[in-house]
Coordinates of C-alpha atoms and ligand atoms in Angstrom, one line a residue:
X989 CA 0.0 0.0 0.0
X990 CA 2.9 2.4 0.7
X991 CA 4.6 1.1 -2.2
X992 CA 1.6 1.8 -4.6
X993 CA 1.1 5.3 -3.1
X994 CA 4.6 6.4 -3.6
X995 CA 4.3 5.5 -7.5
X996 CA 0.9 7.2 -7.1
X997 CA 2.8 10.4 -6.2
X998 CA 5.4 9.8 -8.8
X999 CA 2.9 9.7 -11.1
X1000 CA 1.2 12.8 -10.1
X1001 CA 4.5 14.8 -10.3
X1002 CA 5.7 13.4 -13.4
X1003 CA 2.4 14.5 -15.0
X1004 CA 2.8 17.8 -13.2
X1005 CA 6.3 18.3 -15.0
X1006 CA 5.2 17.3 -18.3
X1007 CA 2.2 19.6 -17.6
X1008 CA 4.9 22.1 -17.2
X1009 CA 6.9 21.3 -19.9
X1010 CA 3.9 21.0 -22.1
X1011 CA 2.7 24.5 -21.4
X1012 CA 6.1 26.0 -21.6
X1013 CA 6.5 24.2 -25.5
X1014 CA 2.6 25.5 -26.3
X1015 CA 3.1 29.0 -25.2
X1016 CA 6.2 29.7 -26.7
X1017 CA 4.7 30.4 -30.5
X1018 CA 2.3 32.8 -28.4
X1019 CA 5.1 34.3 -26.6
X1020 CA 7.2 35.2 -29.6
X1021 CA 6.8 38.6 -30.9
X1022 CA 5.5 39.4 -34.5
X1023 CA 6.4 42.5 -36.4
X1024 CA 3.2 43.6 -37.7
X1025 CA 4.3 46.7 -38.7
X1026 CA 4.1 48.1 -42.1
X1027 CA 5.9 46.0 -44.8
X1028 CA 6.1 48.8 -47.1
X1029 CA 9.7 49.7 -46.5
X1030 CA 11.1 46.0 -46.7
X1031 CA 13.6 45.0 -48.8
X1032 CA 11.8 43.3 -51.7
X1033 CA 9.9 46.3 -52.7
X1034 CA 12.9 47.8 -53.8
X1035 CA 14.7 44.8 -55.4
X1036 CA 11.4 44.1 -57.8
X1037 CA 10.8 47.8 -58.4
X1038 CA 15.1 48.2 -59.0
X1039 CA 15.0 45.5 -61.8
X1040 CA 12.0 47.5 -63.9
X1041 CA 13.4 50.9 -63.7
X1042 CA 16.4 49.3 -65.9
X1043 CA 14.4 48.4 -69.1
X1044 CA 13.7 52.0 -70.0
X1045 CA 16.9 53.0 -69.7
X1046 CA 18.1 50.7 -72.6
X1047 CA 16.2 52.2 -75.2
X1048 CA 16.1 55.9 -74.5
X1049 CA 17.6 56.8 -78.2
X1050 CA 14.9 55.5 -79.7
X1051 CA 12.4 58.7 -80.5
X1052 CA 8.8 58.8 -79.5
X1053 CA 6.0 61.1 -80.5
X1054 CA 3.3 61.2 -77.6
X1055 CA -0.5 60.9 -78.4
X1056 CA -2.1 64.3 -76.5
X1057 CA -5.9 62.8 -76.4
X1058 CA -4.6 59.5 -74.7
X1059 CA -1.6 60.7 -72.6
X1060 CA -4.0 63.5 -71.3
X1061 CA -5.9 60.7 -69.9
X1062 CA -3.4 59.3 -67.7
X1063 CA -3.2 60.0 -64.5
X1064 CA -1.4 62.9 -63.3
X1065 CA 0.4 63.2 -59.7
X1066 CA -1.5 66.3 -59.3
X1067 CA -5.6 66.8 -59.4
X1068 CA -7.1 70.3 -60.0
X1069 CA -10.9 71.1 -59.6
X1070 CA -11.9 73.5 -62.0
X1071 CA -15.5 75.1 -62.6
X1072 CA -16.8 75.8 -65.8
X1073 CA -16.7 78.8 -67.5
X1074 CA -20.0 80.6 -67.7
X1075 CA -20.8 80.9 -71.1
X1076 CA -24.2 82.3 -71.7
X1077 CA -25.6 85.1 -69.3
X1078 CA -29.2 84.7 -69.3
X1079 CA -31.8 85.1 -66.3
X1080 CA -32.2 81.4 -65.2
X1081 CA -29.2 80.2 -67.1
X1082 CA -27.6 78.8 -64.2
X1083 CA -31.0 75.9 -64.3
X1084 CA -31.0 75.9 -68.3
X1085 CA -27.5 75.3 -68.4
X1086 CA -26.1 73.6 -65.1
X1087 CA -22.3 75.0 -64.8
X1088 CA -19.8 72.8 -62.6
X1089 CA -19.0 74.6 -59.6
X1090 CA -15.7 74.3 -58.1
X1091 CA -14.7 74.8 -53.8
X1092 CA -11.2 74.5 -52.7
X1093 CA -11.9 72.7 -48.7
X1094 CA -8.3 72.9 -48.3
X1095 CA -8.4 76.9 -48.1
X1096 CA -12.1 77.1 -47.0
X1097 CA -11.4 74.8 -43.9
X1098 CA -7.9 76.0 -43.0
X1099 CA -8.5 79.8 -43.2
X1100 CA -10.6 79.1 -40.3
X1101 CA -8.1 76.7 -37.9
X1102 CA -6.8 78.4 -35.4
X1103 CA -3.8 76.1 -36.2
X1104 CA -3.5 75.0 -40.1
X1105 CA 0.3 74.0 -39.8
X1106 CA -0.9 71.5 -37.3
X1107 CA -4.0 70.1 -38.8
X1108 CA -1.9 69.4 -42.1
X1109 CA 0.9 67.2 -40.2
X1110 CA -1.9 65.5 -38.1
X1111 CA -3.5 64.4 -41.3
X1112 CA -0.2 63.5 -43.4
X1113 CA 0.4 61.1 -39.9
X1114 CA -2.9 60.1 -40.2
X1115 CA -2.8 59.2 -43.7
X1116 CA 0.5 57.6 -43.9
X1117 CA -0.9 55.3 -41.3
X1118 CA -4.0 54.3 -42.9
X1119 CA -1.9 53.7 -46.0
X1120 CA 0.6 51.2 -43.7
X1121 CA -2.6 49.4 -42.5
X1122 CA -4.2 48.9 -46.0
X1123 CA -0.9 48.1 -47.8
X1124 CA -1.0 44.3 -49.0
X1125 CA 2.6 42.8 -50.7
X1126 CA -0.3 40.8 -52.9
X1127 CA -0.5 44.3 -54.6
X1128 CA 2.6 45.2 -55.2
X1129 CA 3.9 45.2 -59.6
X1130 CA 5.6 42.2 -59.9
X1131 CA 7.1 41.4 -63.7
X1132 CA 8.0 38.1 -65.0
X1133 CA 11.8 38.8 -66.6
X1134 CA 11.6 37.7 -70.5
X1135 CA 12.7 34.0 -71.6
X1136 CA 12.7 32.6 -67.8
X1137 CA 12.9 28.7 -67.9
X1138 CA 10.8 29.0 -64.7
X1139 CA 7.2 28.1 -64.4
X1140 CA 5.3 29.1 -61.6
X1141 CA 1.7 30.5 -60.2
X1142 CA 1.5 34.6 -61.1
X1143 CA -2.1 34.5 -58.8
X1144 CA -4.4 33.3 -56.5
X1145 CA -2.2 30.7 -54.3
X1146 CA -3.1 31.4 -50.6
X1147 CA -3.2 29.8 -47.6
X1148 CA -4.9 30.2 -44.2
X1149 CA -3.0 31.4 -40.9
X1150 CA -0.1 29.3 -40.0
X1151 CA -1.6 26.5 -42.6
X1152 CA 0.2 24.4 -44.9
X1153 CA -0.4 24.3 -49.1
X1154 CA 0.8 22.6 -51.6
X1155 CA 2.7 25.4 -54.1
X1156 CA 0.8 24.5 -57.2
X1157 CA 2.5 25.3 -60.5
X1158 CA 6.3 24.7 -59.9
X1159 CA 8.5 23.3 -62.4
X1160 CA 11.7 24.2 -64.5
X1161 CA 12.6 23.9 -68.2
X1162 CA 16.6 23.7 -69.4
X1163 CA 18.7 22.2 -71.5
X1164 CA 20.4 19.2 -70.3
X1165 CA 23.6 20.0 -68.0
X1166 CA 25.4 17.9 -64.8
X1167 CA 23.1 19.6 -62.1
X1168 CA 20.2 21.3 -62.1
X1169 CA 19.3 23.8 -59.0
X1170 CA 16.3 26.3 -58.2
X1171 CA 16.2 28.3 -54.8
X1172 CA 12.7 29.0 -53.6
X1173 CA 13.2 32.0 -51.1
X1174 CA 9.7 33.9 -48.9
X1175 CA 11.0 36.9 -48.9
X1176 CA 8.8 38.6 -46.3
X1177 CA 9.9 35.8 -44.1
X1178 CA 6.0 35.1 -43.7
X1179 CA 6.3 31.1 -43.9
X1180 CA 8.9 27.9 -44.6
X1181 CA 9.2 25.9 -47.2
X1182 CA 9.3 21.7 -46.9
X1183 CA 8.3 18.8 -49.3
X1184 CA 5.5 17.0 -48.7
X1185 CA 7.2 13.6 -50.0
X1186 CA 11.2 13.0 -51.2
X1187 CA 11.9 11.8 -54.4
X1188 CA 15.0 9.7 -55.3
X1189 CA 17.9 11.6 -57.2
X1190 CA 16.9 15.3 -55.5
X1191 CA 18.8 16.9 -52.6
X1192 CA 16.7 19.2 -51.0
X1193 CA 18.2 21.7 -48.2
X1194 CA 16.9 24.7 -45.9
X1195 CA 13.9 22.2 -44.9
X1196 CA 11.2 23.5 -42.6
X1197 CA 12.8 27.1 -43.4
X1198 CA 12.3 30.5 -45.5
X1199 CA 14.7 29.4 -47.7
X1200 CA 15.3 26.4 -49.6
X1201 CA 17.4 24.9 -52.3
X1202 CA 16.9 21.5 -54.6
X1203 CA 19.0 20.1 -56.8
X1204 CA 19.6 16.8 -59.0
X1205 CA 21.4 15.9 -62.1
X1206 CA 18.2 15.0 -63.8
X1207 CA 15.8 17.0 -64.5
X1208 CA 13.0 15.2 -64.6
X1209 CA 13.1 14.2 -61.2
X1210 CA 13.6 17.8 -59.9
X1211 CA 10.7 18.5 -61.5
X1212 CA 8.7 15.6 -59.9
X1213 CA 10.1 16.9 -56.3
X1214 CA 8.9 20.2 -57.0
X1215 CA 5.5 19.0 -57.6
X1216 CA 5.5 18.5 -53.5
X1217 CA 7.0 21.9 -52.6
X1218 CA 5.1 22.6 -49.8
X1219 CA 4.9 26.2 -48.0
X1220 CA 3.5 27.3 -44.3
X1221 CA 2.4 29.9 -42.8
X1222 CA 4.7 30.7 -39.5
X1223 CA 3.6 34.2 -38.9
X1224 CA 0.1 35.0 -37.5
X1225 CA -0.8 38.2 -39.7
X1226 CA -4.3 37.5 -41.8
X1227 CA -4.8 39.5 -44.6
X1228 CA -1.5 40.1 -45.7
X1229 CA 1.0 37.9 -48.0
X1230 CA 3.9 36.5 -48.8
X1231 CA 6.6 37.4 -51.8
X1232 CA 8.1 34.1 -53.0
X1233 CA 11.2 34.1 -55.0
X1234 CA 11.5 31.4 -57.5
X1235 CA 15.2 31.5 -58.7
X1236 CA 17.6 30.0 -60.7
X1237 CA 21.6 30.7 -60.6
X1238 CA 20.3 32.7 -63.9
X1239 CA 16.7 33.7 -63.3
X1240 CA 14.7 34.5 -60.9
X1241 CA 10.7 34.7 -60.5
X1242 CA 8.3 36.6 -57.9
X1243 CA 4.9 35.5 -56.8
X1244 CA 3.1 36.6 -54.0
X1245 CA 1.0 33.6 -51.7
X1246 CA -1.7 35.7 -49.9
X1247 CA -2.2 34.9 -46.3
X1248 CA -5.4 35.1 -45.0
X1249 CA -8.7 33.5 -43.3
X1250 CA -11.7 32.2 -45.5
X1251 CA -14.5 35.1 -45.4
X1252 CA -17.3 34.2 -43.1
X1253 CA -20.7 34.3 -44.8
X1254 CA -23.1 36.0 -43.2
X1255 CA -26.6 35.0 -44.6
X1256 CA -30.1 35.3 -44.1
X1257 CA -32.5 33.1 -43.6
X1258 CA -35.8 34.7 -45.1
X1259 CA -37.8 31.5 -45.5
X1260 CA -38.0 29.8 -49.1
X1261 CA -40.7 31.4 -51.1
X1262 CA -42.1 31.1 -54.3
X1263 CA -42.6 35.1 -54.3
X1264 CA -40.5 37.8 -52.3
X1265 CA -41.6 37.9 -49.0
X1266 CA -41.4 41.6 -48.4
X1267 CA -41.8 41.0 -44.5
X1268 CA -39.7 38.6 -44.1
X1269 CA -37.0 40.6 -46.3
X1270 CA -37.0 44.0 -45.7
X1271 CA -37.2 46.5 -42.9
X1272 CA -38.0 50.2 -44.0
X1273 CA -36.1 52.7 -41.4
X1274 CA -37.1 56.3 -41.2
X1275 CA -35.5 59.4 -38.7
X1276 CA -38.1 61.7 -37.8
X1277 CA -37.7 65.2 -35.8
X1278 CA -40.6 67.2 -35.3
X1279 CA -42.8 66.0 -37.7
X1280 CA -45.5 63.1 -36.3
X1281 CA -48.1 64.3 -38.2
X1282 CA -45.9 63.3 -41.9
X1283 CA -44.8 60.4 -39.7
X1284 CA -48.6 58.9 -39.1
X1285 CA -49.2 60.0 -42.9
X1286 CA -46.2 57.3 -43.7
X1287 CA -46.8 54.5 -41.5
X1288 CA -50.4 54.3 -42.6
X1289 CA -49.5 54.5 -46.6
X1290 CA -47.1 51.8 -45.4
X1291 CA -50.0 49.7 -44.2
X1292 CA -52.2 50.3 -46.8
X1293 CA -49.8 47.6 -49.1
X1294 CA -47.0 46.1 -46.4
X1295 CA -49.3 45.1 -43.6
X1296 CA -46.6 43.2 -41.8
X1297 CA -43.6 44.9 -42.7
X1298 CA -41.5 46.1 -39.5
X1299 CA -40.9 49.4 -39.8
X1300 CA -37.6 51.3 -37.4
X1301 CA -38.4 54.8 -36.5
X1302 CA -35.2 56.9 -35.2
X1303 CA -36.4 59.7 -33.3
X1304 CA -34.3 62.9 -31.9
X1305 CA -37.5 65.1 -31.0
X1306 CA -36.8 67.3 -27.6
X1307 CA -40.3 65.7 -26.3
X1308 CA -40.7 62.2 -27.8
X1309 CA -44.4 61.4 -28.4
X1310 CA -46.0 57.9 -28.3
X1311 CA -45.8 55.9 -32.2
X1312 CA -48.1 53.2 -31.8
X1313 CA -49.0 50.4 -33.7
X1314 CA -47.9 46.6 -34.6
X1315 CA -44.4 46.0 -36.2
X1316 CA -43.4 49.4 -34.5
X1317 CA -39.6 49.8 -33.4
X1318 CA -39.8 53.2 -31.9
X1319 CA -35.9 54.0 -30.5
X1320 CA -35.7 57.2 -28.6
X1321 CA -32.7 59.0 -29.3
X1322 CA -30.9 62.5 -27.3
X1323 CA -32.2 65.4 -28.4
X1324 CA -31.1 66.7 -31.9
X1325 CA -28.2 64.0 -32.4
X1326 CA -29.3 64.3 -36.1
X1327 CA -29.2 62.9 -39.8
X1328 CA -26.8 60.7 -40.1
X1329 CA -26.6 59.8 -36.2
X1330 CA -30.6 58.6 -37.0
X1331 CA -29.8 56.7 -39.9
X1332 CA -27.3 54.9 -38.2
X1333 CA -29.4 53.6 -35.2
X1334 CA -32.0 52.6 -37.6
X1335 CA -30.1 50.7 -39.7
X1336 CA -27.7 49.4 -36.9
X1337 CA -31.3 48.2 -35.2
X1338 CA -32.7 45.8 -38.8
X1339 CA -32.6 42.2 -38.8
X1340 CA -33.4 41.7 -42.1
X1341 CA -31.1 41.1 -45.5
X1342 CA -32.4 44.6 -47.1
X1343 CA -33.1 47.7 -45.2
X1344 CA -35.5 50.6 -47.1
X1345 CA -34.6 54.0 -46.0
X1346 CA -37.3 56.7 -46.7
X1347 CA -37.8 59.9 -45.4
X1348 CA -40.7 60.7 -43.0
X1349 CA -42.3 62.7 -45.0
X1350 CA -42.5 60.3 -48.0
X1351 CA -46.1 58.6 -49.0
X1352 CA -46.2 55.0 -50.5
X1353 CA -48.3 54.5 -53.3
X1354 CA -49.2 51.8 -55.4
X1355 CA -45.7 52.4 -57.5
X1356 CA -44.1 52.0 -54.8
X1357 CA -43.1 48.5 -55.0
X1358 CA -40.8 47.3 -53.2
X1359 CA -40.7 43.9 -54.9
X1360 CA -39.3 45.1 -57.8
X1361 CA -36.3 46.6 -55.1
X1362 CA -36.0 43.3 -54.2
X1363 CA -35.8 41.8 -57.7
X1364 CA -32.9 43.3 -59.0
X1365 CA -30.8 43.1 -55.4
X1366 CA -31.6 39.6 -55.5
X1367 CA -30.7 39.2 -59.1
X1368 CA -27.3 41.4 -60.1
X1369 CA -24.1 41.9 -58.1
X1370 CA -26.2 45.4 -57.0
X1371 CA -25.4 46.6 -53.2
X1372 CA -28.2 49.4 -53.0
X1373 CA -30.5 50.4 -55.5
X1374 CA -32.4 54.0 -55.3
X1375 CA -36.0 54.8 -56.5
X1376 CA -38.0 58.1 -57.7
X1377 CA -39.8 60.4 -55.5
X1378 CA -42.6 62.1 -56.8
X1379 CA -42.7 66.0 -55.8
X1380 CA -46.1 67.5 -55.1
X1381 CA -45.9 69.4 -58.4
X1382 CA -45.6 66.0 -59.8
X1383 CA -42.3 66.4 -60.6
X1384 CA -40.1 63.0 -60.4
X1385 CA -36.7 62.9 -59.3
X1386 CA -34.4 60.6 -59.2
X1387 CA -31.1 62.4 -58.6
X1388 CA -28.8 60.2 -59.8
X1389 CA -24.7 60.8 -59.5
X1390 CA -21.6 59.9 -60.5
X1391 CA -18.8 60.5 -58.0
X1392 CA -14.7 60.4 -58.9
X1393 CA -11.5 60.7 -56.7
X1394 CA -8.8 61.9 -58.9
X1395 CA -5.7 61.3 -56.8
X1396 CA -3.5 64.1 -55.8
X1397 CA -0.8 65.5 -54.0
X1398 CA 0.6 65.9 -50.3
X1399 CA -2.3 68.1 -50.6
X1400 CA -4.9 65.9 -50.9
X1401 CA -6.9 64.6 -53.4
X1402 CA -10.2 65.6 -55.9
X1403 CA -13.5 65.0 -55.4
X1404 CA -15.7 65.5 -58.8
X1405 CA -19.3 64.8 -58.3
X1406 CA -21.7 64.8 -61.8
X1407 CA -25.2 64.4 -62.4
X1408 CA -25.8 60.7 -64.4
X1409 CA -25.0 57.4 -64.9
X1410 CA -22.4 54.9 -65.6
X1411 CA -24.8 52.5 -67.7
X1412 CA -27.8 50.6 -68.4
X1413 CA -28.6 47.5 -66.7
X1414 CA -29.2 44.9 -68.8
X1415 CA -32.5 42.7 -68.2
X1416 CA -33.8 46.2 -66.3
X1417 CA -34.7 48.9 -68.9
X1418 CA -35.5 51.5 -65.9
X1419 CA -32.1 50.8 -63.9
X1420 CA -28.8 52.3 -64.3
X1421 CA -25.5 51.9 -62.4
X1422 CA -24.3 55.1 -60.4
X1423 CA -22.4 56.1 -57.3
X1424 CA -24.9 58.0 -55.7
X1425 CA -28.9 58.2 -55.7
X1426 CA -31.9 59.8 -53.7
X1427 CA -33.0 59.2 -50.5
X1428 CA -35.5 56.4 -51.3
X1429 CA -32.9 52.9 -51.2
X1430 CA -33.2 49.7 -50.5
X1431 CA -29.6 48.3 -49.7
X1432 CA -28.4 45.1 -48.4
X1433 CA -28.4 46.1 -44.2
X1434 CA -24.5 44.5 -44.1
X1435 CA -23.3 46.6 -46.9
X1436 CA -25.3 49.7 -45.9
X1437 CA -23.4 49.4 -42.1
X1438 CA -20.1 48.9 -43.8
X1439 CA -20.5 52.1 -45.5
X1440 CA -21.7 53.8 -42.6
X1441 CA -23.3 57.0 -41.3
X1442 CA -20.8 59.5 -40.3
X1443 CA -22.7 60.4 -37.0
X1444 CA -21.2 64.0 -37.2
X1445 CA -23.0 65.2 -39.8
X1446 CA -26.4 66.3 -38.0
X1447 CA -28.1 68.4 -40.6
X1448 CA -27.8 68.5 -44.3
X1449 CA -25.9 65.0 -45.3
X1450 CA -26.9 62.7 -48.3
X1451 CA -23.9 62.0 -51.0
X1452 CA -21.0 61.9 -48.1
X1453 CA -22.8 58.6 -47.1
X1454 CA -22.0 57.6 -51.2
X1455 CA -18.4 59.2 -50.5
X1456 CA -17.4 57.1 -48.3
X1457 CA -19.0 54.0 -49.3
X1458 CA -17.3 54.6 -52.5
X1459 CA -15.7 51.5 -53.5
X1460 CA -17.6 49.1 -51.4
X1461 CA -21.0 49.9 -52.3
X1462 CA -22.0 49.1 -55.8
X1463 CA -25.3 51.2 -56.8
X1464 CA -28.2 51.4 -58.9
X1465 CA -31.0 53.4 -59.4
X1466 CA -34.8 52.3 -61.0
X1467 CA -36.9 55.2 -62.1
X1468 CA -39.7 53.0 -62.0
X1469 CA -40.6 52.2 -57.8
X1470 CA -41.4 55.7 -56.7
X1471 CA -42.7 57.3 -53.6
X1472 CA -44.4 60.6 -53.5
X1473 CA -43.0 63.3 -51.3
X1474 CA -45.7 64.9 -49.2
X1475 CA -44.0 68.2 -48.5
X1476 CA -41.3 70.8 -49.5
X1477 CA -42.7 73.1 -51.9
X1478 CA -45.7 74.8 -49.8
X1479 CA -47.3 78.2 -49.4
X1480 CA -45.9 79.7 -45.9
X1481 CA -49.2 80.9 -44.7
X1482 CA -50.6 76.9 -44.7
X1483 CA -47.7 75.9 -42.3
X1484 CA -47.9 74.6 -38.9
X1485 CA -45.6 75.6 -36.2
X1486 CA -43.7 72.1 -36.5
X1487 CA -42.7 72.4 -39.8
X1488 CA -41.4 76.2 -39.2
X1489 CA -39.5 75.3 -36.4
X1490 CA -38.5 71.7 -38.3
X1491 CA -37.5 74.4 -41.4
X1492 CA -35.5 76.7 -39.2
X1493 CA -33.5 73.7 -37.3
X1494 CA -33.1 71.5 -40.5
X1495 CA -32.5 74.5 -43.5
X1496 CA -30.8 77.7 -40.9
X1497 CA -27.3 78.4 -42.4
X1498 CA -24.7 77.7 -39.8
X1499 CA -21.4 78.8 -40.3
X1500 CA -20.4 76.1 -37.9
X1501 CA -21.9 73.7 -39.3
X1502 CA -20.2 74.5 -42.8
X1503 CA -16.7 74.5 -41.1
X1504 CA -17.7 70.5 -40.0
X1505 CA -18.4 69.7 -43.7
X1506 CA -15.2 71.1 -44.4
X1507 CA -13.2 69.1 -41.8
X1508 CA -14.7 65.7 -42.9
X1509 CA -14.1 66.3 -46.9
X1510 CA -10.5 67.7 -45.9
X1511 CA -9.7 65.7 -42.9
X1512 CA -11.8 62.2 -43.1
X1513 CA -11.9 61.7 -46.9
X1514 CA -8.3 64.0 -47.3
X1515 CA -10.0 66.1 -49.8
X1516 CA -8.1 69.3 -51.1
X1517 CA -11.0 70.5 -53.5
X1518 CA -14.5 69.5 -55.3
X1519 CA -16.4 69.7 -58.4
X1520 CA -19.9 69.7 -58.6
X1521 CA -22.9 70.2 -61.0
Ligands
NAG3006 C1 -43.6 36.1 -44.7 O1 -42.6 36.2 -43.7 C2 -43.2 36.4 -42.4 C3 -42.1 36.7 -41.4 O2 -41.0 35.8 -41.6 C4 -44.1 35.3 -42.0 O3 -44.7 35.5 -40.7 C5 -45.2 35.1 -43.1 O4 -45.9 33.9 -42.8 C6 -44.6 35.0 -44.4 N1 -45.6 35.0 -45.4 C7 -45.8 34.0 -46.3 C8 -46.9 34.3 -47.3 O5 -45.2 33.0 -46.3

């Protein structure tokens, strides 16, 4: 009995120390540090960009005569926004003949600073930072050299955090000699290299590490071995990649292997149907301030054709009143947060794929379907697609814009903004691709977060929710689902004291205000001027 409990003890403390030891081995790939830093600067950058500068040099005697209309096109490292020259000087020739209009933000916004010298080198840090943080090495030029006997992937080899691939592609073609020899180098030190099974004939050295040689005297079986090149991810850093250098003694070859995890899907479960199910897909979100009575007027159109539909009302008013009725969200917000800070609650509050924003003071009719929304989100590569809104006067607008970055200096970059369209959507006559529409959309709810309200802009704000989804949000625009607009144009005498104090809140000029627009075009987006219709 001694005996046994002894060895019992034993036991426990040998587990203990292997316990110990075990930890110590696990946590040591968590303990070691990673440079996550920028990988702008590193050395292959330079070596890949050295190697192309040469080319040009070679052939400078030969002349050149450069195409104006096609040169002019290209990009140049300096933006300008110009307005148009007004040609004709009519009354009303200003709505006959819409001029571009041109604002420098740079000198609107810093005239006003009380320290401009500061704001510009808190923006270059800024900037320079949110270019480090989006930088990818999958990006970066590479060029294959002419006549390399090399083959190997130029894209779309990745691999999954600290995972292991096959490197698909590899092989080498040469004339016969006594040995043949390739070097596969990661030259961001991301990952190792190994083969995944050893063929007779090959020496292989630098295994399990970031660089790796192979030779044989036959060709044919160095090409076998590199069909089981393997490579692995060592360094935890999703989203970024790896440059590997394929080289022999003579050439050499770049391709990058992108690091990274799978996207997540993120999908909704709407119930199968034979026919949209409006409720079950959408969620219309409206802000209201100081208007309940256009607010009732809305709900109760709403009804009238999307009995079920759940409808999210944002609400900023100084003294919230009661919205009652089924498939209500009513959030209460602090007095006068605002546009975009309304929007965002709404929309941050849907748990349905789309989300309809309309304005409180819009009236659904029996064009306003919101099936046909539906349709062509559910049927193109669409993000948001905008509708019509029918004014009082009958009028219908859509508003549809084009929007452009032209890229610029140190002093930021161009913003043009155009009325129209990109182009016609095939299948749907009445819809057309643009950057920017009217605030009637339907939008996929993920996409419209991702974009984002800008919370700061209380008041006036529509396109700078386009700006900055720019590039993720890919829109439309059908003239054919429209909504009628219940107010704007109206005598003065026939208003209520709601809408003149909404008017004077919503419409008063503030120069503060102003300055804020300024600071987000100059200082968010890093805007130095705009162009507009
Ligand atoms: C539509 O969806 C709603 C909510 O998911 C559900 O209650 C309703 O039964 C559905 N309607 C039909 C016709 O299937």
């Amino acid at each position: 009995m001694h005996v046994s409990c002894k060895k019992r003890l034993g036991l426990i403390v040998f587990a203990g120390l292997m316990l110990v030891a075990l930890t110590h081995f696990w946590s040591h790939g968590t303990t070691s540090t990673v440079d996550i830093r920028s990988r702008q600067d590193r050395p292959t950058k330079k070596r890949l960009s050295g190697k192309n500068g040469a080319a040009a040099n070679e052939y400078h005697d030969i002349p050149y005569h450069i195409k104006k209309d096609v040169a002019s096109r290209l990009a140049h490292n300096s933006c300008v926004c110009l307005a148009d020259e007004e040609t004709v000087h009519l009354p009303f020739s200003d709505l006959l003949f819409p001029r571009v209009w041109a604002q420098n933000i740079d000198q609107d916004f810093l005239e006003f600073h009380p320290n401009p010298e500061g704001i510009i080198r808190h923006r270059a840090q800024e900037y320079s930072s949110f270019q480090e943080r989006s930088y990818n090495p999958a990006d970066v030029l590479i060029i294959s050299e002419a006549n390399s006997p090399l083959q190997y992937p130029t894209q779309g080899v990745e691999v999954r955090p600290l995972k292991t691939i096959i490197v698909p592609g590899l092989s080498l073609k040469e004339e016969p000699r006594p040995e043949h020899k390739v070097y596969l180098i990661a030259t961001l030190g991301l990952g190792t290299f190994n083969v995944a099974a050893a063929v007779d004939e090959v020496s292989v050295k630098g295994e399990g590490e970031k660089e790796m040689i192979l030779s044989s005297p036959s060709l044919r079986a160095l090409n076998r071995q590199l069909q089981f090149v393997t490579y692995t991810n060592t360094v935890f850093h999703p989203k970024t990649a790896d440059t590997i250098q394929f080289a022999t003694e003579a050439h050499q070859a770049f391709f990058t292997v992108k690091v990274g995890h799978e996207t997540v899907p993120k999908l909704y479960n709407s119930g199968y149907q034979e026919e949209y199910n409006i409720t079950a897909l959408v969620t219309i979100a409206t802000k209201t301030f100081l208007r309940y009575d256009k607010l009732k007027d809305l709900i109760d159109s709403i009804r009238l054709y999307y009995p079920t539909v759940t409808i999210v009302i944002a609400d900023d008013n100084e003294h919230p009143q009661p919205v009652k009725g089924p498939y209500i969200d009513h959030y209460i917000m602090p007095f006068g947060k605002g546009w975009f800070a309304g929007r965002n609650l709404a929309v941050s509050q849907v748990t349905t794929k789309y989300v309809l924003w309309v304005d409180d003071d819009f009236i659904f009719t029996a064009n306003t379907k919101l099936e046909r929304m539906v349709d062509i989100l559910e049927k193109t590569t669409l993000d948001l697609v905008g509708g019509a809104v029918r004014e009082v006067t009958g009028y219908t607008a859509t508003y549809r814009h084009t929007i452009s970055v032209e890229e610029g200096d140190g002093d930021g970059d161009c913003l043009h903004i155009r009325n129209g369209y990109h182009h016609i959507i095939e299948g749907f006559p009445n819809c057309v691709v643009v950057d920017a529409v009217i605030n009637f959309f339907m939008g996929q709810t993920d996409k419209v977060r991702q974009a984002g309200f800008d919370p700061r802009l209380s008041r006036f704000a529509h396109l700078e929710f386009f700006i900055d989804g720019l590039g993720s949000l890919h829109v439309g625009s059908c003239s054919d689902v429209v909504v009628n607009h219940a107010s704007k144009i109206q005598l003065p005498w026939t208003k209520t004291e709601s809408q003149k104090s909404y008017e004077k809140f919503r419409y008063s000029p503030s120069k503060g205000y102003a300055s804020l627009r300024n600071e987000v075009f100059y200082f968010k987006n890093r805007f130095k001027c705009m162009t507009s219709h």
